[in-house]
Amino acid sequence: MIKFINKPGHVPIHDFGFNIMLLHGFINQTEASIRDSITKYEVEGPETFVIEDYPEDDIYISIDSYMGIDDQAVNLDDIFKRYYPSIMRRSALLTIIGLLEHEVEKFCISYSKRHTTNISLNDLKGMGFERGHRFIKKVVGLRNSKAFPEITKIIKLRNSCAHNDARLVSNDNQEIPEIVRLLDQYPDLLERDGNQVLFNEGALVTFLNVFEDYIKEIEAHISPPRQTPKLFP
């Protein structure tokens, strides 16, 4: 369990452990629901409906339909095995990042109160992780985070999921570099479908691990391990 303790014997500044555990469980539940939905689709399959028939010519025109969606306009396998699972995962990503943003803000507020800092979180510009990291960099002193550049890319993707249907291009049709780099970095987890990003199994836990790495960096910075005294100068 990840706790931030500055001095031996002090009450932790903040404990991320419980919510990290919850998020891992949430991801497992999301993936289990997706697998169940795909299995149900494969077992039950679409229903076939005859919409026109010409028995004298032995001609029958039919459509396949599942959950109110027919195959005249879409490929049902794509919808129920790829697209819907991706929608569920990108919705889950919004929940994950929203909760972690709130946790980082709570840590910053607790740190400020514990150390009576001259700068508080509300004194800084921005919002969400951007403002939280600005506090952690400026006040806490973590200036060379390796994980935060990765977080900025994930947040760009999160913003696109929330506001632009998970597209990898902006409103002026220019590719968003951070999202393109994620696609190149995780080809098995993220898939380009035209101008849209599809989420595959493993994407959520991989992204959560990046946020955990960031939290561990903060922990290591404010609670460095004790060094064994040197025997020789």
PDB file of C-alpha atoms in Angstrom:
ATOM      1  CA  MET A   1       0.000   0.000   0.000  1.00  0.00           C
ATOM      2  CA  ILE A   2       1.447   3.331  -1.068  1.00  0.00           C
ATOM      3  CA  LYS A   3       1.738   5.795   1.815  1.00  0.00           C
ATOM      4  CA  PHE A   4       3.637   9.066   1.983  1.00  0.00           C
ATOM      5  CA  ILE A   5       5.514   9.532   5.245  1.00  0.00           C
ATOM      6  CA  ASN A   6       8.074  12.310   5.581  1.00  0.00           C
ATOM      7  CA  LYS A   7       9.469  11.523   8.996  1.00  0.00           C
ATOM      8  CA  PRO A   8       9.652   8.330  11.037  1.00  0.00           C
ATOM      9  CA  GLY A   9       6.598   7.895  13.237  1.00  0.00           C
ATOM     10  CA  HIS A  10       4.470  10.502  11.467  1.00  0.00           C
ATOM     11  CA  VAL A  11       0.951   9.833  10.285  1.00  0.00           C
ATOM     12  CA  PRO A  12       0.956   9.373   6.478  1.00  0.00           C
ATOM     13  CA  ILE A  13       0.385  12.558   4.467  1.00  0.00           C
ATOM     14  CA  HIS A  14      -1.803  10.609   2.083  1.00  0.00           C
ATOM     15  CA  ASP A  15      -2.594   6.979   1.290  1.00  0.00           C
ATOM     16  CA  PHE A  16      -3.213   6.122  -2.365  1.00  0.00           C
ATOM     17  CA  GLY A  17      -3.239   2.387  -1.747  1.00  0.00           C
ATOM     18  CA  PHE A  18      -6.955   1.779  -1.263  1.00  0.00           C
ATOM     19  CA  ASN A  19      -8.047   3.575  -4.419  1.00  0.00           C
ATOM     20  CA  ILE A  20      -5.273   2.000  -6.497  1.00  0.00           C
ATOM     21  CA  MET A  21      -6.566  -1.390  -5.328  1.00  0.00           C
ATOM     22  CA  LEU A  22     -10.127  -0.356  -6.205  1.00  0.00           C
ATOM     23  CA  LEU A  23      -9.070   0.721  -9.686  1.00  0.00           C
ATOM     24  CA  HIS A  24      -7.348  -2.594 -10.367  1.00  0.00           C
ATOM     25  CA  GLY A  25     -10.558  -4.326  -9.319  1.00  0.00           C
ATOM     26  CA  PHE A  26     -12.594  -1.961 -11.494  1.00  0.00           C
ATOM     27  CA  ILE A  27     -10.418  -2.801 -14.511  1.00  0.00           C
ATOM     28  CA  ASN A  28     -10.760  -6.536 -13.850  1.00  0.00           C
ATOM     29  CA  GLN A  29     -14.531  -6.162 -13.615  1.00  0.00           C
ATOM     30  CA  THR A  30     -14.654  -4.114 -16.828  1.00  0.00           C
ATOM     31  CA  GLU A  31     -12.657  -6.715 -18.755  1.00  0.00           C
ATOM     32  CA  ALA A  32     -14.784  -9.543 -17.327  1.00  0.00           C
ATOM     33  CA  SER A  33     -17.951  -7.751 -18.477  1.00  0.00           C
ATOM     34  CA  ILE A  34     -16.479  -7.296 -21.944  1.00  0.00           C
ATOM     35  CA  ARG A  35     -15.548 -10.985 -22.190  1.00  0.00           C
ATOM     36  CA  ASP A  36     -19.034 -11.987 -21.049  1.00  0.00           C
ATOM     37  CA  SER A  37     -20.652  -9.723 -23.648  1.00  0.00           C
ATOM     38  CA  ILE A  38     -18.499 -11.126 -26.446  1.00  0.00           C
ATOM     39  CA  THR A  39     -19.214 -14.693 -25.342  1.00  0.00           C
ATOM     40  CA  LYS A  40     -22.949 -13.979 -25.267  1.00  0.00           C
ATOM     41  CA  TYR A  41     -22.775 -12.551 -28.785  1.00  0.00           C
ATOM     42  CA  GLU A  42     -20.841 -15.572 -30.058  1.00  0.00           C
ATOM     43  CA  VAL A  43     -23.190 -18.082 -28.393  1.00  0.00           C
ATOM     44  CA  GLU A  44     -26.514 -16.429 -29.190  1.00  0.00           C
ATOM     45  CA  GLY A  45     -25.505 -14.891 -32.489  1.00  0.00           C
ATOM     46  CA  PRO A  46     -27.587 -12.489 -34.547  1.00  0.00           C
ATOM     47  CA  GLU A  47     -31.131 -13.289 -35.613  1.00  0.00           C
ATOM     48  CA  THR A  48     -31.924 -13.563 -39.291  1.00  0.00           C
ATOM     49  CA  PHE A  49     -35.017 -11.804 -40.658  1.00  0.00           C
ATOM     50  CA  VAL A  50     -36.388 -12.183 -44.172  1.00  0.00           C
ATOM     51  CA  ILE A  51     -37.358  -8.723 -45.408  1.00  0.00           C
ATOM     52  CA  GLU A  52     -38.272  -9.618 -48.994  1.00  0.00           C
ATOM     53  CA  ASP A  53     -38.979 -12.939 -50.613  1.00  0.00           C
ATOM     54  CA  TYR A  54     -39.727 -14.133 -54.108  1.00  0.00           C
ATOM     55  CA  PRO A  55     -40.513 -17.822 -53.639  1.00  0.00           C
ATOM     56  CA  GLU A  56     -41.330 -18.357 -57.291  1.00  0.00           C
ATOM     57  CA  ASP A  57     -37.727 -17.440 -58.116  1.00  0.00           C
ATOM     58  CA  ASP A  58     -36.347 -18.986 -54.919  1.00  0.00           C
ATOM     59  CA  ILE A  59     -34.975 -15.573 -53.900  1.00  0.00           C
ATOM     60  CA  TYR A  60     -34.991 -14.424 -50.277  1.00  0.00           C
ATOM     61  CA  ILE A  61     -33.504 -11.171 -49.016  1.00  0.00           C
ATOM     62  CA  SER A  62     -32.643 -11.229 -45.336  1.00  0.00           C
ATOM     63  CA  ILE A  63     -30.776  -9.256 -42.707  1.00  0.00           C
ATOM     64  CA  ASP A  64     -28.964 -10.312 -39.554  1.00  0.00           C
ATOM     65  CA  SER A  65     -29.749  -8.336 -36.409  1.00  0.00           C
ATOM     66  CA  TYR A  66     -28.416  -8.325 -32.844  1.00  0.00           C
ATOM     67  CA  MET A  67     -29.420  -6.008 -30.002  1.00  0.00           C
ATOM     68  CA  GLY A  68     -31.364  -3.827 -32.439  1.00  0.00           C
ATOM     69  CA  ILE A  69     -28.439  -3.384 -34.853  1.00  0.00           C
ATOM     70  CA  ASP A  70     -28.557  -4.969 -38.298  1.00  0.00           C
ATOM     71  CA  ASP A  71     -25.794  -5.889 -40.688  1.00  0.00           C
ATOM     72  CA  GLN A  72     -26.999  -3.750 -43.578  1.00  0.00           C
ATOM     73  CA  ALA A  73     -24.892  -0.783 -42.480  1.00  0.00           C
ATOM     74  CA  VAL A  74     -22.273  -2.318 -40.178  1.00  0.00           C
ATOM     75  CA  ASN A  75     -20.236  -5.453 -39.602  1.00  0.00           C
ATOM     76  CA  LEU A  76     -21.788  -6.998 -36.487  1.00  0.00           C
ATOM     77  CA  ASP A  77     -18.576  -8.784 -35.476  1.00  0.00           C
ATOM     78  CA  ASP A  78     -16.692  -5.482 -35.567  1.00  0.00           C
ATOM     79  CA  ILE A  79     -19.337  -3.723 -33.513  1.00  0.00           C
ATOM     80  CA  PHE A  80     -19.720  -6.316 -30.763  1.00  0.00           C
ATOM     81  CA  LYS A  81     -16.149  -7.663 -30.601  1.00  0.00           C
ATOM     82  CA  ARG A  82     -14.137  -4.500 -31.184  1.00  0.00           C
ATOM     83  CA  TYR A  83     -16.075  -1.246 -31.140  1.00  0.00           C
ATOM     84  CA  TYR A  84     -18.353  -1.763 -28.125  1.00  0.00           C
ATOM     85  CA  PRO A  85     -15.508  -3.187 -25.983  1.00  0.00           C
ATOM     86  CA  SER A  86     -13.427  -0.145 -26.919  1.00  0.00           C
ATOM     87  CA  ILE A  87     -16.231   2.201 -25.857  1.00  0.00           C
ATOM     88  CA  MET A  88     -16.427   0.432 -22.497  1.00  0.00           C
ATOM     89  CA  ARG A  89     -12.666   0.718 -21.988  1.00  0.00           C
ATOM     90  CA  ARG A  90     -12.452   4.367 -22.925  1.00  0.00           C
ATOM     91  CA  SER A  91     -15.368   5.136 -20.595  1.00  0.00           C
ATOM     92  CA  ALA A  92     -13.487   3.306 -17.859  1.00  0.00           C
ATOM     93  CA  LEU A  93     -10.393   5.415 -18.599  1.00  0.00           C
ATOM     94  CA  LEU A  94     -12.365   8.570 -17.821  1.00  0.00           C
ATOM     95  CA  THR A  95     -13.321   7.126 -14.432  1.00  0.00           C
ATOM     96  CA  ILE A  96      -9.765   6.012 -13.664  1.00  0.00           C
ATOM     97  CA  ILE A  97      -8.128   9.338 -14.488  1.00  0.00           C
ATOM     98  CA  GLY A  98     -10.863  11.343 -12.782  1.00  0.00           C
ATOM     99  CA  LEU A  99     -10.358   9.439  -9.541  1.00  0.00           C
ATOM    100  CA  LEU A 100      -6.552   9.697  -9.726  1.00  0.00           C
ATOM    101  CA  GLU A 101      -6.720  13.434 -10.398  1.00  0.00           C
ATOM    102  CA  HIS A 102      -8.813  13.819  -7.275  1.00  0.00           C
ATOM    103  CA  GLU A 103      -6.354  11.733  -5.264  1.00  0.00           C
ATOM    104  CA  VAL A 104      -3.376  13.804  -6.430  1.00  0.00           C
ATOM    105  CA  GLU A 105      -5.221  16.994  -5.511  1.00  0.00           C
ATOM    106  CA  LYS A 106      -5.924  15.601  -2.029  1.00  0.00           C
ATOM    107  CA  PHE A 107      -2.240  14.731  -1.633  1.00  0.00           C
ATOM    108  CA  CYS A 108      -1.209  18.273  -2.622  1.00  0.00           C
ATOM    109  CA  ILE A 109      -3.649  19.816  -0.149  1.00  0.00           C
ATOM    110  CA  SER A 110      -2.506  17.481   2.647  1.00  0.00           C
ATOM    111  CA  TYR A 111       1.155  18.166   1.892  1.00  0.00           C
ATOM    112  CA  SER A 112       0.541  21.908   1.939  1.00  0.00           C
ATOM    113  CA  LYS A 113      -1.209  21.714   5.314  1.00  0.00           C
ATOM    114  CA  ARG A 114       1.406  19.392   6.825  1.00  0.00           C
ATOM    115  CA  HIS A 115       4.318  21.616   5.810  1.00  0.00           C
ATOM    116  CA  THR A 116       2.533  24.988   5.960  1.00  0.00           C
ATOM    117  CA  THR A 117       3.800  25.789   2.463  1.00  0.00           C
ATOM    118  CA  ASN A 118       3.818  29.338   1.129  1.00  0.00           C
ATOM    119  CA  ILE A 119       2.194  28.121  -2.087  1.00  0.00           C
ATOM    120  CA  SER A 120      -1.055  26.170  -2.098  1.00  0.00           C
ATOM    121  CA  LEU A 121      -2.608  24.165  -4.908  1.00  0.00           C
ATOM    122  CA  ASN A 122      -5.199  26.885  -5.535  1.00  0.00           C
ATOM    123  CA  ASP A 123      -2.432  29.431  -6.104  1.00  0.00           C
ATOM    124  CA  LEU A 124      -1.344  27.639  -9.266  1.00  0.00           C
ATOM    125  CA  LYS A 125      -2.819  27.855 -12.735  1.00  0.00           C
ATOM    126  CA  GLY A 126      -4.329  24.949 -14.605  1.00  0.00           C
ATOM    127  CA  MET A 127      -6.487  22.083 -13.450  1.00  0.00           C
ATOM    128  CA  GLY A 128      -6.372  18.366 -12.877  1.00  0.00           C
ATOM    129  CA  PHE A 129      -3.038  16.606 -13.257  1.00  0.00           C
ATOM    130  CA  GLU A 130      -1.447  19.653 -14.887  1.00  0.00           C
ATOM    131  CA  ARG A 131      -1.973  21.770 -11.767  1.00  0.00           C
ATOM    132  CA  GLY A 132      -1.202  18.889  -9.411  1.00  0.00           C
ATOM    133  CA  HIS A 133       2.109  18.192 -11.114  1.00  0.00           C
ATOM    134  CA  ARG A 134       2.952  21.893 -11.097  1.00  0.00           C
ATOM    135  CA  PHE A 135       2.547  21.828  -7.298  1.00  0.00           C
ATOM    136  CA  ILE A 136       4.516  18.598  -6.945  1.00  0.00           C
ATOM    137  CA  LYS A 137       7.314  20.005  -9.090  1.00  0.00           C
ATOM    138  CA  LYS A 138       7.417  23.494  -7.585  1.00  0.00           C
ATOM    139  CA  VAL A 139       6.602  22.810  -3.930  1.00  0.00           C
ATOM    140  CA  VAL A 140       7.357  19.137  -3.295  1.00  0.00           C
ATOM    141  CA  GLY A 141      10.472  19.287  -5.460  1.00  0.00           C
ATOM    142  CA  LEU A 142       9.998  16.380  -7.870  1.00  0.00           C
ATOM    143  CA  ARG A 143      11.519  18.091 -10.913  1.00  0.00           C
ATOM    144  CA  ASN A 144      12.588  15.189 -13.110  1.00  0.00           C
ATOM    145  CA  SER A 145       9.675  12.786 -13.212  1.00  0.00           C
ATOM    146  CA  LYS A 146      10.083  10.040 -15.805  1.00  0.00           C
ATOM    147  CA  ALA A 147       6.454   8.997 -15.576  1.00  0.00           C
ATOM    148  CA  PHE A 148       4.749  12.371 -15.986  1.00  0.00           C
ATOM    149  CA  PRO A 149       5.625  12.812 -19.704  1.00  0.00           C
ATOM    150  CA  GLU A 150       3.849   9.494 -20.268  1.00  0.00           C
ATOM    151  CA  ILE A 151       0.892  10.717 -18.217  1.00  0.00           C
ATOM    152  CA  THR A 152       0.551  13.801 -20.423  1.00  0.00           C
ATOM    153  CA  LYS A 153       0.117  11.550 -23.467  1.00  0.00           C
ATOM    154  CA  ILE A 154      -2.499   9.436 -21.713  1.00  0.00           C
ATOM    155  CA  ILE A 155      -4.367  12.571 -20.640  1.00  0.00           C
ATOM    156  CA  LYS A 156      -4.406  13.792 -24.251  1.00  0.00           C
ATOM    157  CA  LEU A 157      -6.055  10.514 -25.191  1.00  0.00           C
ATOM    158  CA  ARG A 158      -8.461  10.815 -22.260  1.00  0.00           C
ATOM    159  CA  ASN A 159      -9.458  14.307 -23.422  1.00  0.00           C
ATOM    160  CA  SER A 160     -10.093  13.004 -26.922  1.00  0.00           C
ATOM    161  CA  CYS A 161     -12.248  10.202 -25.501  1.00  0.00           C
ATOM    162  CA  ALA A 162     -14.263  12.723 -23.500  1.00  0.00           C
ATOM    163  CA  HIS A 163     -14.662  15.447 -26.115  1.00  0.00           C
ATOM    164  CA  ASN A 164     -13.801  14.090 -29.576  1.00  0.00           C
ATOM    165  CA  ASP A 165     -15.016  10.475 -29.815  1.00  0.00           C
ATOM    166  CA  ALA A 166     -11.472   9.097 -29.233  1.00  0.00           C
ATOM    167  CA  ARG A 167     -10.224  10.599 -32.485  1.00  0.00           C
ATOM    168  CA  LEU A 168      -6.502  10.961 -33.058  1.00  0.00           C
ATOM    169  CA  VAL A 169      -6.972  14.181 -35.023  1.00  0.00           C
ATOM    170  CA  SER A 170      -8.007  17.604 -33.783  1.00  0.00           C
ATOM    171  CA  ASN A 171     -10.958  19.607 -35.073  1.00  0.00           C
ATOM    172  CA  ASP A 172      -8.774  21.078 -37.809  1.00  0.00           C
ATOM    173  CA  ASN A 173      -7.946  17.514 -38.940  1.00  0.00           C
ATOM    174  CA  GLN A 174      -4.343  17.630 -37.688  1.00  0.00           C
ATOM    175  CA  GLU A 175      -2.954  14.542 -35.993  1.00  0.00           C
ATOM    176  CA  ILE A 176      -2.464  14.883 -32.238  1.00  0.00           C
ATOM    177  CA  PRO A 177       1.226  13.982 -31.722  1.00  0.00           C
ATOM    178  CA  GLU A 178       0.827  12.602 -28.196  1.00  0.00           C
ATOM    179  CA  ILE A 179      -1.898  10.180 -29.284  1.00  0.00           C
ATOM    180  CA  VAL A 180       0.048   9.091 -32.361  1.00  0.00           C
ATOM    181  CA  ARG A 181       3.049   8.347 -30.132  1.00  0.00           C
ATOM    182  CA  LEU A 182       0.854   6.225 -27.855  1.00  0.00           C
ATOM    183  CA  LEU A 183      -0.353   4.247 -30.880  1.00  0.00           C
ATOM    184  CA  ASP A 184       3.243   3.633 -31.931  1.00  0.00           C
ATOM    185  CA  GLN A 185       4.290   2.810 -28.384  1.00  0.00           C
ATOM    186  CA  TYR A 186       1.478   0.337 -27.644  1.00  0.00           C
ATOM    187  CA  PRO A 187       0.508  -1.312 -30.966  1.00  0.00           C
ATOM    188  CA  ASP A 188      -1.053  -4.317 -29.215  1.00  0.00           C
ATOM    189  CA  LEU A 189      -3.117  -2.209 -26.814  1.00  0.00           C
ATOM    190  CA  LEU A 190      -4.277   0.667 -29.015  1.00  0.00           C
ATOM    191  CA  GLU A 191      -5.490   0.324 -32.575  1.00  0.00           C
ATOM    192  CA  ARG A 192      -5.946   2.919 -35.292  1.00  0.00           C
ATOM    193  CA  ASP A 193      -9.346   2.631 -36.967  1.00  0.00           C
ATOM    194  CA  GLY A 194      -9.410   5.420 -39.513  1.00  0.00           C
ATOM    195  CA  ASN A 195      -9.078   8.547 -37.395  1.00  0.00           C
ATOM    196  CA  GLN A 196     -10.310   6.845 -34.238  1.00  0.00           C
ATOM    197  CA  VAL A 197      -8.463   4.979 -31.493  1.00  0.00           C
ATOM    198  CA  LEU A 198      -9.735   1.574 -30.408  1.00  0.00           C
ATOM    199  CA  PHE A 199      -8.787   0.223 -26.969  1.00  0.00           C
ATOM    200  CA  ASN A 200      -7.781  -3.426 -26.663  1.00  0.00           C
ATOM    201  CA  GLU A 201      -7.512  -5.581 -23.556  1.00  0.00           C
ATOM    202  CA  GLY A 202      -4.522  -4.592 -21.443  1.00  0.00           C
ATOM    203  CA  ALA A 203      -4.646  -0.873 -22.230  1.00  0.00           C
ATOM    204  CA  LEU A 204      -6.334   0.142 -18.985  1.00  0.00           C
ATOM    205  CA  VAL A 205      -4.008  -1.721 -16.630  1.00  0.00           C
ATOM    206  CA  THR A 206      -0.964  -0.533 -18.589  1.00  0.00           C
ATOM    207  CA  PHE A 207      -2.051   3.085 -18.216  1.00  0.00           C
ATOM    208  CA  LEU A 208      -2.855   2.604 -14.533  1.00  0.00           C
ATOM    209  CA  ASN A 209       0.664   1.234 -14.027  1.00  0.00           C
ATOM    210  CA  VAL A 210       2.071   4.478 -15.457  1.00  0.00           C
ATOM    211  CA  PHE A 211       0.148   6.469 -12.853  1.00  0.00           C
ATOM    212  CA  GLU A 212       1.386   4.098 -10.150  1.00  0.00           C
ATOM    213  CA  ASP A 213       4.959   4.720 -11.297  1.00  0.00           C
ATOM    214  CA  TYR A 214       4.345   8.454 -10.901  1.00  0.00           C
ATOM    215  CA  ILE A 215       2.985   7.988  -7.388  1.00  0.00           C
ATOM    216  CA  LYS A 216       6.015   5.874  -6.490  1.00  0.00           C
ATOM    217  CA  GLU A 217       8.306   8.643  -7.757  1.00  0.00           C
ATOM    218  CA  ILE A 218       6.641  11.102  -5.396  1.00  0.00           C
ATOM    219  CA  GLU A 219       6.893   8.618  -2.551  1.00  0.00           C
ATOM    220  CA  ALA A 220      10.595   8.004  -3.208  1.00  0.00           C
ATOM    221  CA  HIS A 221      11.231  11.750  -3.341  1.00  0.00           C
ATOM    222  CA  ILE A 222       9.586  12.679  -0.054  1.00  0.00           C
ATOM    223  CA  SER A 223      10.440   9.466   1.819  1.00  0.00           C
ATOM    224  CA  PRO A 224      13.898   8.439   0.554  1.00  0.00           C
ATOM    225  CA  PRO A 225      15.211   5.105   1.837  1.00  0.00           C
ATOM    226  CA  ARG A 226      17.601   5.253   4.743  1.00  0.00           C
ATOM    227  CA  GLN A 227      21.205   4.769   3.776  1.00  0.00           C
ATOM    228  CA  THR A 228      23.425   2.348   5.641  1.00  0.00           C
ATOM    229  CA  PRO A 229      26.327   4.197   7.276  1.00  0.00           C
ATOM    230  CA  LYS A 230      29.560   3.800   5.381  1.00  0.00           C
ATOM    231  CA  LEU A 231      32.226   1.750   7.102  1.00  0.00           C
ATOM    232  CA  PHE A 232      34.997   3.694   5.438  1.00  0.00           C
ATOM    233  CA  PRO A 233      35.208   7.359   4.336  1.00  0.00           C
TER     234      PRO A 233
END
